[in-house]
Coordinates of C-alpha atoms in Angstrom, one line a residue:
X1 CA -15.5 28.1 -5.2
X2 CA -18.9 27.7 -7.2
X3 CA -19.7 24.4 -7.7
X4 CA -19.5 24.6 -11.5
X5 CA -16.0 25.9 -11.9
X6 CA -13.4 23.7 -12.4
X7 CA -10.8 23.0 -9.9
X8 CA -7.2 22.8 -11.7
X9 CA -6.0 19.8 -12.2
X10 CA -2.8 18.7 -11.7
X11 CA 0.2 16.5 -13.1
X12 CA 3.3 15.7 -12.2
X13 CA 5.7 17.5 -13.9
X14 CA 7.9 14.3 -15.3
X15 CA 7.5 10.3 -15.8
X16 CA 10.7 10.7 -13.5
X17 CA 8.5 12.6 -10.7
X18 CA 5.9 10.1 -11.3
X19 CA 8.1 7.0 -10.8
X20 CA 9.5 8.5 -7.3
X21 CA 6.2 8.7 -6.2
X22 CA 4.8 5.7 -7.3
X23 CA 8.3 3.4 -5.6
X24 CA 7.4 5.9 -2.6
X25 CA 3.9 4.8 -2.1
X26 CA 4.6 0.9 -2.9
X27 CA 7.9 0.6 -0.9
X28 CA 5.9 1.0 3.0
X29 CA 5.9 -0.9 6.1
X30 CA 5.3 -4.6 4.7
X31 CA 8.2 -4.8 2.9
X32 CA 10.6 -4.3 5.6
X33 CA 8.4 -6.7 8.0
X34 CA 6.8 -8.8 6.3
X35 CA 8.5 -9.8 2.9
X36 CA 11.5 -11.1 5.1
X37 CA 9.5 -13.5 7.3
X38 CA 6.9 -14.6 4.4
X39 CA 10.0 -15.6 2.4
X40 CA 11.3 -17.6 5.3
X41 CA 8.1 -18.9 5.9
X42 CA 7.7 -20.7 2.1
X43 CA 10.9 -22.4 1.6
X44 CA 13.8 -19.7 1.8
X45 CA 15.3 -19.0 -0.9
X46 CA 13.2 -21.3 -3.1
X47 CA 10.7 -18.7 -2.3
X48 CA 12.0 -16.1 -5.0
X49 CA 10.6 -18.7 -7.8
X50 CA 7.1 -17.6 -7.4
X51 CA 7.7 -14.6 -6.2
X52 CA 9.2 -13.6 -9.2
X53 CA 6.8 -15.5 -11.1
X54 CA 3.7 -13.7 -9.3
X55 CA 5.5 -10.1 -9.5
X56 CA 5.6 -11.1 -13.9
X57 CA 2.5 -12.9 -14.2
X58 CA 0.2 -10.6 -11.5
X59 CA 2.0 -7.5 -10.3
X60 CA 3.2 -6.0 -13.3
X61 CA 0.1 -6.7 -15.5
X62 CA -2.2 -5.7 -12.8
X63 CA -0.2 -2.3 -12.4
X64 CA -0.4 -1.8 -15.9
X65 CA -4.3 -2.6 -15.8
X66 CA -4.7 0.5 -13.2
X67 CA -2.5 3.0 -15.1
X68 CA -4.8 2.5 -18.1
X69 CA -7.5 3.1 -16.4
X70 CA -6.6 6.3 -14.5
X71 CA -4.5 7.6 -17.0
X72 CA -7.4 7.4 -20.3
X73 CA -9.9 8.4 -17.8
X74 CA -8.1 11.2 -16.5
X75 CA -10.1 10.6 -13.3
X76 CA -10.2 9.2 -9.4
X77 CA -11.0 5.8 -8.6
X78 CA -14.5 6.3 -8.7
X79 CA -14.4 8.3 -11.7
X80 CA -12.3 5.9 -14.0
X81 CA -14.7 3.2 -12.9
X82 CA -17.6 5.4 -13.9
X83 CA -16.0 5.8 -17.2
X84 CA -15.5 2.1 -18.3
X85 CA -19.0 1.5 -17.1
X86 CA -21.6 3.1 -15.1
X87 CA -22.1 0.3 -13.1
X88 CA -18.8 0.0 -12.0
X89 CA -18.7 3.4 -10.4
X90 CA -19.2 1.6 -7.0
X91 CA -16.2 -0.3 -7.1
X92 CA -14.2 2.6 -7.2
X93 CA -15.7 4.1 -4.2
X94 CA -15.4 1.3 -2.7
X95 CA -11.4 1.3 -3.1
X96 CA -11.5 4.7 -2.3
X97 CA -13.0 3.8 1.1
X98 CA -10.5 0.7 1.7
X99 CA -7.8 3.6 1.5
X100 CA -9.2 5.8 4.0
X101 CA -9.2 2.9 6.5
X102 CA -5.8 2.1 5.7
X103 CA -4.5 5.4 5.8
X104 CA -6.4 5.8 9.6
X105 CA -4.5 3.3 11.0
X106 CA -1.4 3.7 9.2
X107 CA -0.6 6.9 10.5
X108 CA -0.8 5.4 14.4
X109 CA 2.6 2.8 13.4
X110 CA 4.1 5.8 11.7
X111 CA 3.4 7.7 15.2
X112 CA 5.0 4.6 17.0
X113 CA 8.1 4.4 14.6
X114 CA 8.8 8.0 14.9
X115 CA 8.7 7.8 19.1
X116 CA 10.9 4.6 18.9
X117 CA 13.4 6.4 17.0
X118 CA 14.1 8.4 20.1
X119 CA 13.5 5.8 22.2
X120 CA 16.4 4.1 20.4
X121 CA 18.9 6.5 21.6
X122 CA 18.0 5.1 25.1
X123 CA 16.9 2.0 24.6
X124 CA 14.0 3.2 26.7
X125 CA 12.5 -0.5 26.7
X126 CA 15.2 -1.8 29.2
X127 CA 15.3 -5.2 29.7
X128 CA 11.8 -6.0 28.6
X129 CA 10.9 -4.8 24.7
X130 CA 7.6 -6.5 24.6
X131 CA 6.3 -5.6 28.2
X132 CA 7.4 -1.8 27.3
X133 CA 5.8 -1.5 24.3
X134 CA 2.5 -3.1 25.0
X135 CA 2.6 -2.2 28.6
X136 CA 3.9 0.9 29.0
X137 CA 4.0 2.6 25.8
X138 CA 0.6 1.7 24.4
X139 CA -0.7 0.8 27.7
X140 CA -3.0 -2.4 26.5
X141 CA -6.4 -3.0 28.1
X142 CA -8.7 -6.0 27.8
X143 CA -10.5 -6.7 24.2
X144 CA -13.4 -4.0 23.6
X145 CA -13.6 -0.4 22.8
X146 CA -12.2 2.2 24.6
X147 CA -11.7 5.9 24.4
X148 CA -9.4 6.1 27.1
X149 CA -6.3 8.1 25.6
X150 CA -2.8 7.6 26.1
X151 CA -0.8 10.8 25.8
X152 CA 2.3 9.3 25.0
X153 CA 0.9 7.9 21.7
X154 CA -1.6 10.1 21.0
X155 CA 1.0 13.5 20.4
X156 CA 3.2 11.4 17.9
X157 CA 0.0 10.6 15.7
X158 CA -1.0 14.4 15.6
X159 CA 2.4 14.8 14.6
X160 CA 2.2 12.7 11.7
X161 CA -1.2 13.8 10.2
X162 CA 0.1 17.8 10.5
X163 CA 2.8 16.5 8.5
X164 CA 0.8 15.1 6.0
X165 CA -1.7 18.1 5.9
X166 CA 1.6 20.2 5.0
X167 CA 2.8 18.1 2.3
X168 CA -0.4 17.7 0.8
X169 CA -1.5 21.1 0.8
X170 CA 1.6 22.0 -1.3
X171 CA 0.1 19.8 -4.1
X172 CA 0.7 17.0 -6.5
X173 CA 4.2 18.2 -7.9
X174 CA 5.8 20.9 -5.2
X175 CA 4.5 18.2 -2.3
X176 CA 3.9 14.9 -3.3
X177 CA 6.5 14.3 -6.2
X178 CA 9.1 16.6 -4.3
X179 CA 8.4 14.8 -0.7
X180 CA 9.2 11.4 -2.7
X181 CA 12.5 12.8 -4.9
X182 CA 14.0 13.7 -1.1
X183 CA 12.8 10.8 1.0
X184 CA 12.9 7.9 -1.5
X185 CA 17.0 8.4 -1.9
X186 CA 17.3 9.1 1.8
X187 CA 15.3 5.9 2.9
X188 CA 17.6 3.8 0.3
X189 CA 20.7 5.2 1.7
X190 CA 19.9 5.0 5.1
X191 CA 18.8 1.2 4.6
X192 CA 21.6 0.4 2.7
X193 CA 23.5 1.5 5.5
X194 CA 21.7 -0.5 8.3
X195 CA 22.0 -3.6 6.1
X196 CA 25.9 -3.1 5.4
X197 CA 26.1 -2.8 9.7
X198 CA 24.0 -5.7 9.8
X199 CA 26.0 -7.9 7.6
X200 CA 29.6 -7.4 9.7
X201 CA 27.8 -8.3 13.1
X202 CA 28.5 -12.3 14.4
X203 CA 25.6 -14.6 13.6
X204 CA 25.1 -12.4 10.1
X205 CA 25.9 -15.5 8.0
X206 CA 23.5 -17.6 9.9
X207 CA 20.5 -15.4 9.4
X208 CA 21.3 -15.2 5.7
X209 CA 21.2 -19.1 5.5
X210 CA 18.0 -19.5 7.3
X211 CA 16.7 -17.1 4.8
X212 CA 18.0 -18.2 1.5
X213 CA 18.7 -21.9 2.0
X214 CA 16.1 -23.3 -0.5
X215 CA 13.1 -25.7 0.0
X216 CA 12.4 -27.0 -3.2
X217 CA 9.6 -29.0 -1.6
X218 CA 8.0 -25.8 -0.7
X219 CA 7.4 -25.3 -4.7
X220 CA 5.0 -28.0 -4.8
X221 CA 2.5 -26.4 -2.2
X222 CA 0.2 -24.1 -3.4
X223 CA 0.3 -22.4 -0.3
X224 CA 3.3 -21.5 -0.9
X225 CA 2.3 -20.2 -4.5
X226 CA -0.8 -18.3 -2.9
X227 CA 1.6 -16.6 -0.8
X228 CA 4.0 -15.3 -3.3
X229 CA 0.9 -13.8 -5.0
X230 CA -0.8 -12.2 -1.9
X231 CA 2.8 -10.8 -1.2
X232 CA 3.1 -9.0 -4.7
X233 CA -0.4 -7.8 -4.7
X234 CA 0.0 -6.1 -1.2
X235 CA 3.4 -4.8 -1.6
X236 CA 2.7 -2.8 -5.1
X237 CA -0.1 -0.9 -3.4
X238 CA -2.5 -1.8 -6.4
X239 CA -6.5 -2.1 -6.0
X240 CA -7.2 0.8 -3.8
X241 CA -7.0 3.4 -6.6
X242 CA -3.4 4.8 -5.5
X243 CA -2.1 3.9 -9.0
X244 CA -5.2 5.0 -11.0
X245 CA -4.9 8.0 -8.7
X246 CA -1.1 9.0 -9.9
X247 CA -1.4 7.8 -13.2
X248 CA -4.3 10.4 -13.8
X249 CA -1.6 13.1 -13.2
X250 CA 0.5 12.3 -15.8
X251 CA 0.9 13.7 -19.6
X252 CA -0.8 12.6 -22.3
X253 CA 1.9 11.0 -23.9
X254 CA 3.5 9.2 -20.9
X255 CA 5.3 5.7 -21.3
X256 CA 3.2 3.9 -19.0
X257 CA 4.7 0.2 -19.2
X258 CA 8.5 1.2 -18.8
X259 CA 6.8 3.0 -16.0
X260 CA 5.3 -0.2 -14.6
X261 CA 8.3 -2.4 -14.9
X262 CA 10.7 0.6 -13.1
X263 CA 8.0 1.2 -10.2
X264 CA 7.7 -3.0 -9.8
X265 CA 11.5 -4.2 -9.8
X266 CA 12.3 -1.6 -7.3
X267 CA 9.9 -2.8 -5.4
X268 CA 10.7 -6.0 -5.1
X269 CA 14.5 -5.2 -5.2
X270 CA 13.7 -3.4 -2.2
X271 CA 12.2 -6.3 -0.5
X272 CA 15.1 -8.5 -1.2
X273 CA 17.6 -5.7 0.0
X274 CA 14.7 -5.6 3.6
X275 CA 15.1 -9.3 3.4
X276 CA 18.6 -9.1 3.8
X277 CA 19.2 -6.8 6.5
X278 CA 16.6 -8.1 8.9
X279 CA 17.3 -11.4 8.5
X280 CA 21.2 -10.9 9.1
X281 CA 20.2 -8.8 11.7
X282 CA 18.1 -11.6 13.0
X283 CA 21.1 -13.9 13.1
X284 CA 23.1 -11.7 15.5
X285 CA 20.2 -12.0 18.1
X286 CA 19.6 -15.9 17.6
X287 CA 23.7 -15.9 18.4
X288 CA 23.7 -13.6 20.9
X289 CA 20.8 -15.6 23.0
X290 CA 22.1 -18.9 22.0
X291 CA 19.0 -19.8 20.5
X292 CA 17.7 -20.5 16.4
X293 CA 16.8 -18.4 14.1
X294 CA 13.5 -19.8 14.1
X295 CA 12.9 -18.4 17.6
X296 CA 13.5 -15.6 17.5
X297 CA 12.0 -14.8 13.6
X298 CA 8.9 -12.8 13.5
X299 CA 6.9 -10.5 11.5
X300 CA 5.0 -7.1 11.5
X301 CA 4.4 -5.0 14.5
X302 CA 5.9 -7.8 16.6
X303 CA 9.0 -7.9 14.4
X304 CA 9.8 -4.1 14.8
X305 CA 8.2 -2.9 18.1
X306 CA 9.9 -6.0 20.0
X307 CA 12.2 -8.0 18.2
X308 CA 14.1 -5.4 17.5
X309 CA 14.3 -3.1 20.5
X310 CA 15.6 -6.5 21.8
X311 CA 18.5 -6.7 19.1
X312 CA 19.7 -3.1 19.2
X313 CA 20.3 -3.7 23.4
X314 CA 22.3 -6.8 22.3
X315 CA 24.2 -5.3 19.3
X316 CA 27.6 -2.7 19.4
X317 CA 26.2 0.9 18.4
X318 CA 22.6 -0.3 18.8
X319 CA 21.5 3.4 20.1
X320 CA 22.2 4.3 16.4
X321 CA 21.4 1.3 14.4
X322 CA 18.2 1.8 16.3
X323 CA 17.6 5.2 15.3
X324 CA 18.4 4.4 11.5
X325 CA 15.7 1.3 11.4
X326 CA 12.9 3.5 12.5
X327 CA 13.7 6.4 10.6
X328 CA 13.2 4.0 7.7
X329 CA 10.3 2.8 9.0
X330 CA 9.1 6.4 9.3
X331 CA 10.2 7.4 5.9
X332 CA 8.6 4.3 4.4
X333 CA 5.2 4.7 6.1
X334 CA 4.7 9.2 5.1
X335 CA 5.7 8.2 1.5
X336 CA 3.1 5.7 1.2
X337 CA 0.6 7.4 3.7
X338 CA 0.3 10.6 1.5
X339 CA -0.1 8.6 -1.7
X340 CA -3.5 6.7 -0.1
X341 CA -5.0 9.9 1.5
X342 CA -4.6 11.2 -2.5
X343 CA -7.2 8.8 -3.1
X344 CA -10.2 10.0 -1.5
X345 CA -9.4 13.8 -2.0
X346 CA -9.3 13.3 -5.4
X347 CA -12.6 11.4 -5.6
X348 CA -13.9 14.2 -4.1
X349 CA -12.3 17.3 -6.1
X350 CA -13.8 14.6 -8.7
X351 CA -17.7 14.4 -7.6
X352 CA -18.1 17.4 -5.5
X353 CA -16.2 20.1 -7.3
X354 CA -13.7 21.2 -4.3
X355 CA -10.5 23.3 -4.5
X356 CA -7.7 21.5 -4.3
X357 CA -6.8 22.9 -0.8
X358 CA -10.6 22.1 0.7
X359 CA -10.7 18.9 -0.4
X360 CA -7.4 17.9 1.2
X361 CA -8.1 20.2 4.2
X362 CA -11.8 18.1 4.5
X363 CA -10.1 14.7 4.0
X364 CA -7.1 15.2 6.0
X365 CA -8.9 16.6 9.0
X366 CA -11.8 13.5 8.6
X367 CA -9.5 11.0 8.4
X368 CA -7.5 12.4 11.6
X369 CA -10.1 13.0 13.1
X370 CA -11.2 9.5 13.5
X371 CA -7.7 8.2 13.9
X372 CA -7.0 10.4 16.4
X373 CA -10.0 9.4 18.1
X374 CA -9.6 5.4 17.7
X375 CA -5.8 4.6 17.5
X376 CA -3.9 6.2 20.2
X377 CA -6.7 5.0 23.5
X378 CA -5.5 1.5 25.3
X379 CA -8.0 -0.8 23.0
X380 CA -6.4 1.1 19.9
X381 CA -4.1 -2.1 18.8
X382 CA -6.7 -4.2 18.6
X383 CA -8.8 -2.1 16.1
X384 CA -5.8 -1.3 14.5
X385 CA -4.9 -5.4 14.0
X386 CA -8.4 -6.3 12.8
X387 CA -8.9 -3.1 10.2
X388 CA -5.3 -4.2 8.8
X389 CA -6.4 -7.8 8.4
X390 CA -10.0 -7.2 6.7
X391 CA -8.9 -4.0 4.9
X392 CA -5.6 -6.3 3.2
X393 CA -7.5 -9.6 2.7
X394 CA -11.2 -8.3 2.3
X395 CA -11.1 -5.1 1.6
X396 CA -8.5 -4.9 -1.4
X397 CA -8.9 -8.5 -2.7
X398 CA -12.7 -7.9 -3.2
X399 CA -11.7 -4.2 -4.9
X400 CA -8.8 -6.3 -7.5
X401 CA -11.8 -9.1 -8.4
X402 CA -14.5 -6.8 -8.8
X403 CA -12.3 -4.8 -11.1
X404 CA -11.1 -7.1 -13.2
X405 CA -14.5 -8.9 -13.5
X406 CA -16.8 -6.2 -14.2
X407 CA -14.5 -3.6 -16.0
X408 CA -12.0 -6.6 -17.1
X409 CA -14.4 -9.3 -18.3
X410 CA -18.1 -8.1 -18.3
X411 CA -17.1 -4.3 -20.3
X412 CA -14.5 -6.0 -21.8
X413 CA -12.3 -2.9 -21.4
X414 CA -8.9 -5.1 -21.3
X415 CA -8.8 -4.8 -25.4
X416 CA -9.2 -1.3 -24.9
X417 CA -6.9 -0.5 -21.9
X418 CA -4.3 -2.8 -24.1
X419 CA -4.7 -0.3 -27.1
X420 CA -4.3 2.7 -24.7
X421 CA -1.3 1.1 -23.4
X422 CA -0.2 0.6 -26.5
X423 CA -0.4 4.2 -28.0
X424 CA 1.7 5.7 -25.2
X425 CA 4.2 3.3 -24.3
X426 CA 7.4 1.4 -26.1
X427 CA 6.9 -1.9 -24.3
X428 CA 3.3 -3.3 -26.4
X429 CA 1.1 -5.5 -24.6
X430 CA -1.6 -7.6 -26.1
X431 CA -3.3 -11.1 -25.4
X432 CA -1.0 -12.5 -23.2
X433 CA -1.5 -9.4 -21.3
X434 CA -5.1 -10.0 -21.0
X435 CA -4.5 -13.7 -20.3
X436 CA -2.4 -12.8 -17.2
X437 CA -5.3 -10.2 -16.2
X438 CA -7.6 -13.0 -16.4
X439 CA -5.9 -15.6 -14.8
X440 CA -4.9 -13.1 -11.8
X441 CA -8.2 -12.3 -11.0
X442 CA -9.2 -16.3 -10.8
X443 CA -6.5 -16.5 -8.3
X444 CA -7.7 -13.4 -6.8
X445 CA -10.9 -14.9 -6.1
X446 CA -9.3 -18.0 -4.2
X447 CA -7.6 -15.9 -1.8
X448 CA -10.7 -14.1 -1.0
X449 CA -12.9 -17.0 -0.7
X450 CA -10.3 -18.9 1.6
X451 CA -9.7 -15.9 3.8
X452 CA -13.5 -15.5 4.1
X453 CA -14.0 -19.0 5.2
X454 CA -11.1 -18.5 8.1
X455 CA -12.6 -15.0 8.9
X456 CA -15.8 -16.6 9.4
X457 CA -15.0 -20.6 10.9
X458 CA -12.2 -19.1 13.2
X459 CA -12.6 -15.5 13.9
X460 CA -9.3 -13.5 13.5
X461 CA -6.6 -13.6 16.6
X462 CA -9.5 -14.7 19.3
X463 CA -10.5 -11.2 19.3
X464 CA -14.2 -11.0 21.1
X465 CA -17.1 -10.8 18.6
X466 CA -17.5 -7.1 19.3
X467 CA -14.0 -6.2 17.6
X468 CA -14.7 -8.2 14.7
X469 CA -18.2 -7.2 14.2
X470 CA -17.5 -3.6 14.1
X471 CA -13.6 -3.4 13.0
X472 CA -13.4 -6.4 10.6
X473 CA -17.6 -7.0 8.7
X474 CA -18.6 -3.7 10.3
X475 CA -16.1 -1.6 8.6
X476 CA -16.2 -3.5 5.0
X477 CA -20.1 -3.5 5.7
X478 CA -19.6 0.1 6.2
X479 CA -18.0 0.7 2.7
X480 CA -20.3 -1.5 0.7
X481 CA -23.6 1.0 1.9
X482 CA -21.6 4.0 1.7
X483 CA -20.2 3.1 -2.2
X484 CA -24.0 2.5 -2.8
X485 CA -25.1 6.2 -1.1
X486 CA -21.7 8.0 -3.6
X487 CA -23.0 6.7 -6.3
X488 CA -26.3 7.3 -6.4
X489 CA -25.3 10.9 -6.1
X490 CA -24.8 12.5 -9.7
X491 CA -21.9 14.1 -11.4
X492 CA -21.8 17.6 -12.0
X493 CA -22.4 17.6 -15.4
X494 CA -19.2 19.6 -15.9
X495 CA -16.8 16.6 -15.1
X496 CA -18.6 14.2 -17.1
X497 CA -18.0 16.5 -20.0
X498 CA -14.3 16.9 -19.1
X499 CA -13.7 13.4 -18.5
X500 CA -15.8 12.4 -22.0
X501 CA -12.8 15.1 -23.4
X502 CA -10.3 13.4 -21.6
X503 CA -11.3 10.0 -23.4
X504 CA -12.1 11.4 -26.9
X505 CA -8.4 12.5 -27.0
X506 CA -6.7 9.6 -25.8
X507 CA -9.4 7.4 -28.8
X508 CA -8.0 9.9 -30.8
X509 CA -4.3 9.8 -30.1
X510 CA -4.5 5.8 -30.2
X511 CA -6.4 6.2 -33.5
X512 CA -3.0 8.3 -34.7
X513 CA -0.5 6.1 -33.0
X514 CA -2.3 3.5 -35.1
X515 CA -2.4 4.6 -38.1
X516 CA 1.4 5.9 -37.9
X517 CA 2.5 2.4 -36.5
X518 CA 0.4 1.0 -39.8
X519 CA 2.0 3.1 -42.3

């Protein structure tokens, strides 16, 4: 393709198509693993006051905020950024980057969801869950770096990213909207279904009270508070251009807020429903050992890879229960892995001028490539655990602040993204909107500043220096100088043009909505 034609650009089809991929991409891993532990963590059922409060206050506005952006802009992450400002340009490549190293490690727990799905039907673990899966399956050396493979995980991630290749090849609407209309249903049936299972087994009722029993007390630490917020923000898949991504694919004339508000209470429905089912789930294993919930309540890769391999060898029909949970859990993980990879190969149809099949065949095979080569080797956890925790709490906090403070605050785009909003959409938004924005990105900058201080005064899990250094400040390190190197490259003067087009049309449909509105 020459450089100066224009690669076709696509849309999804419908606002219904968009919304199916938008849930798909926010409903992922941590809201089946971690939303049920961080609500029993923060006072039960007590909890659901600020989470609700932080999903009305932070998620929603902040989701909002992003489909403004991407959708007047027309463009990628680093493109809409570029469009509200020059200077801002870097910020979107650096969310672009954030999603590349989320979607590199993502794909390994997909890999390890889909073998445990099988391994279900055996309950291969035996009598020891936590010694198979660190010990056998991912065969776990000492702290370091390593490029000694394991075969048994290294085939299921190869798996994952061919699948990905295939349904991102097939484009925005025939792949990526039609992956999501058949996998979003299936992954609510099939959860509905291991939640009803979980709710007839003994020691359901328990698990359910450990979870919901409130903790008023709770509401009066901030903590608590800060949690409900980090929870929101991680879960809605916001500030690492996914949503500025999508929304750039839809119509002109797209309700954008009713949007929003769809794509968020599913969401967090969803997290309730996961809530739910683990924690009943939970309740059967604290009965069947004798023991508390408390013991045996955990979260993440612990949670699924251990904690549960243990429950289905304890429960009636675990072989299938088993299979069910980590077909979910693979489900959950491709719908949300295909919308970050979207990221950087639209930033790069964006500021290179590639087909649509060359970018995703150049980003697909980088971003394998390197996944391939780190994840599946016996030091691959630990790189895996420390990208997670500097990518969530680093990498996308420091994207959402930067965002709202230089595009937010110092272009003061916020009145403009409101009018946007506005002009397309039945739900209006206007200074409280912008309030919320503001306030958001003050509590935004808390988070980052505490987790920084912990990062730096503790380390992260007692991991040597060496993992840290080049997993955790290497890799954000990494992104700052390469942001700096993207942007100093310039656009092809073709997509500047296109995307000034882009924005004269939505000033001019505002202008009309306007005007109609005034008359």
């Amino acid at each position: 393709m020459s450089p100066k034609s224009s690669p076709q650009r696509e849309v999804f089809v419908s606002r219904g198509a968009f919304i199916f991929a938008a849930i798909g991409s926010a409903v992922g891993l941590g809201n089946i693993w971690r939303f049920p532990y961080i609500t029993y963590e923060n006072g039960g059922g007590a909890f659901i006051i600020p989470y609700l409060v932080a999903l009305l206050t932070a998620g929603i506005p902040l989701l909002f905020f992003y489909y403004a952006m991407g959708h007047r802009s027309r463009g990628s992450a680093p493109l809409a950024h570029r469009m509200a400002h020059k200077g801002a340009e870097p910020i979107g490549w650096f969310a672009t980057g954030v999603a590349i190293v989320i979607g590199i490690y993502y794909a390994a727990i997909i890999g390890w969801a889909g073998s445990y799905m099988f391994f279900s039907l055996t309950e291969a673990w035996g009598d020891d869950a936590e010694g198979f899966f660190f010990g056998e399956y991912l065969k776990m050396g000492d702290p370091g770096i390593s490029l000694e493979f394991v075969p048994g995980v290294l085939i299921p991630i190869i798996l994952v990213w061919a699948v990905v290749l295939i349904v991102l090849l097939m484009g925005v609407q025939n792949g990526i909207a039609n992956f999501s209309k058949i996998f979003i249903p299936l992954l609510i049936i099939l959860f509905l279904a291991l939640v009803v299972r979980s709710l007839f087994l003994p020691g359901a009722a328990e698990g359910l009270n450990a979870l919901f029993t409130p903790d008023f007390k709770a509401l009066t630490d901030h903590k608590v508070w800060i949690a409900a917020y980090g929870q929101i923000f991680f879960s809605l898949s916001i500030a690492f251009g996914i949503m500025i991504t999508y929304a750039s694919y839809l119509k002109k004339k797209t309700n954008l807020t009713g949007a929003g508000l769809v794509v968020g209470f599913s969401n967090s429905a969803f997290e309730i429903l996961a809530g739910i089912g683990i924690f009943a789930a939970l309740g059967f294993m604290a009965a069947a050992q004798g023991v508390e919930v408390a013991d045996v309540a955990s979260s993440g890769i612990g949670l699924a890879f251990v904690g549960f391999p243990t429950l289905i060898s304890e429960m009636p029909g675990g072989a299938i229960f088993g299979f069910v949970f980590f077909a979910c859990l693979v489900f959950a993980g491709l719908t949300s892995l295909i919308s970050i990879i979207q990221v950087p190969i639209q930033a790069l149809r964006d500021k290179f001028r590639v087909g649509n099949k060359a970018s995703t065949a150049w980003i697909v095979g980088g971003m394998g490539v390197v996944s391939i080569l780190l994840m599946p080797t016996v030091t691959g956890l630990y790189a895996l655990d420390t990208m997670d925790a500097f990518a969530n709490n680093v990498g996308i906090v420091g994207s959402a602040i930067m965002s709202i403070v230089v595009v937010g605050w110092a272009m003061r785009k916020l009145p403009v993204f409101s009018r946007h909003l506005n002009a397309v959409s039945s739900f209006r938004l206007g200074p409280i909107w912008m309030t919320l924005i503001s306030i958001t990105g003050v509590v935004l900058v808390y988070m980052l500043i505490t987790q920084i201080i912990t990062f730096v005064s503790d380390g992260y899990e007692g991991y040597p220096p060496l993992i840290t250094g080049v997993y955790g400040w290497g890799m954000i390190g990494l992104l700052v100088v390469g942001s700096i190197i993207l942007t100093l490259i310039r656009w092809p003067k073709e997509t500047i043009d296109e995307m000034e087009a882009a924005i004269a049309d939505s000033v001019a449909e505002e202008n009309l909505r306007t005007e109609n509105k005034g008359a």
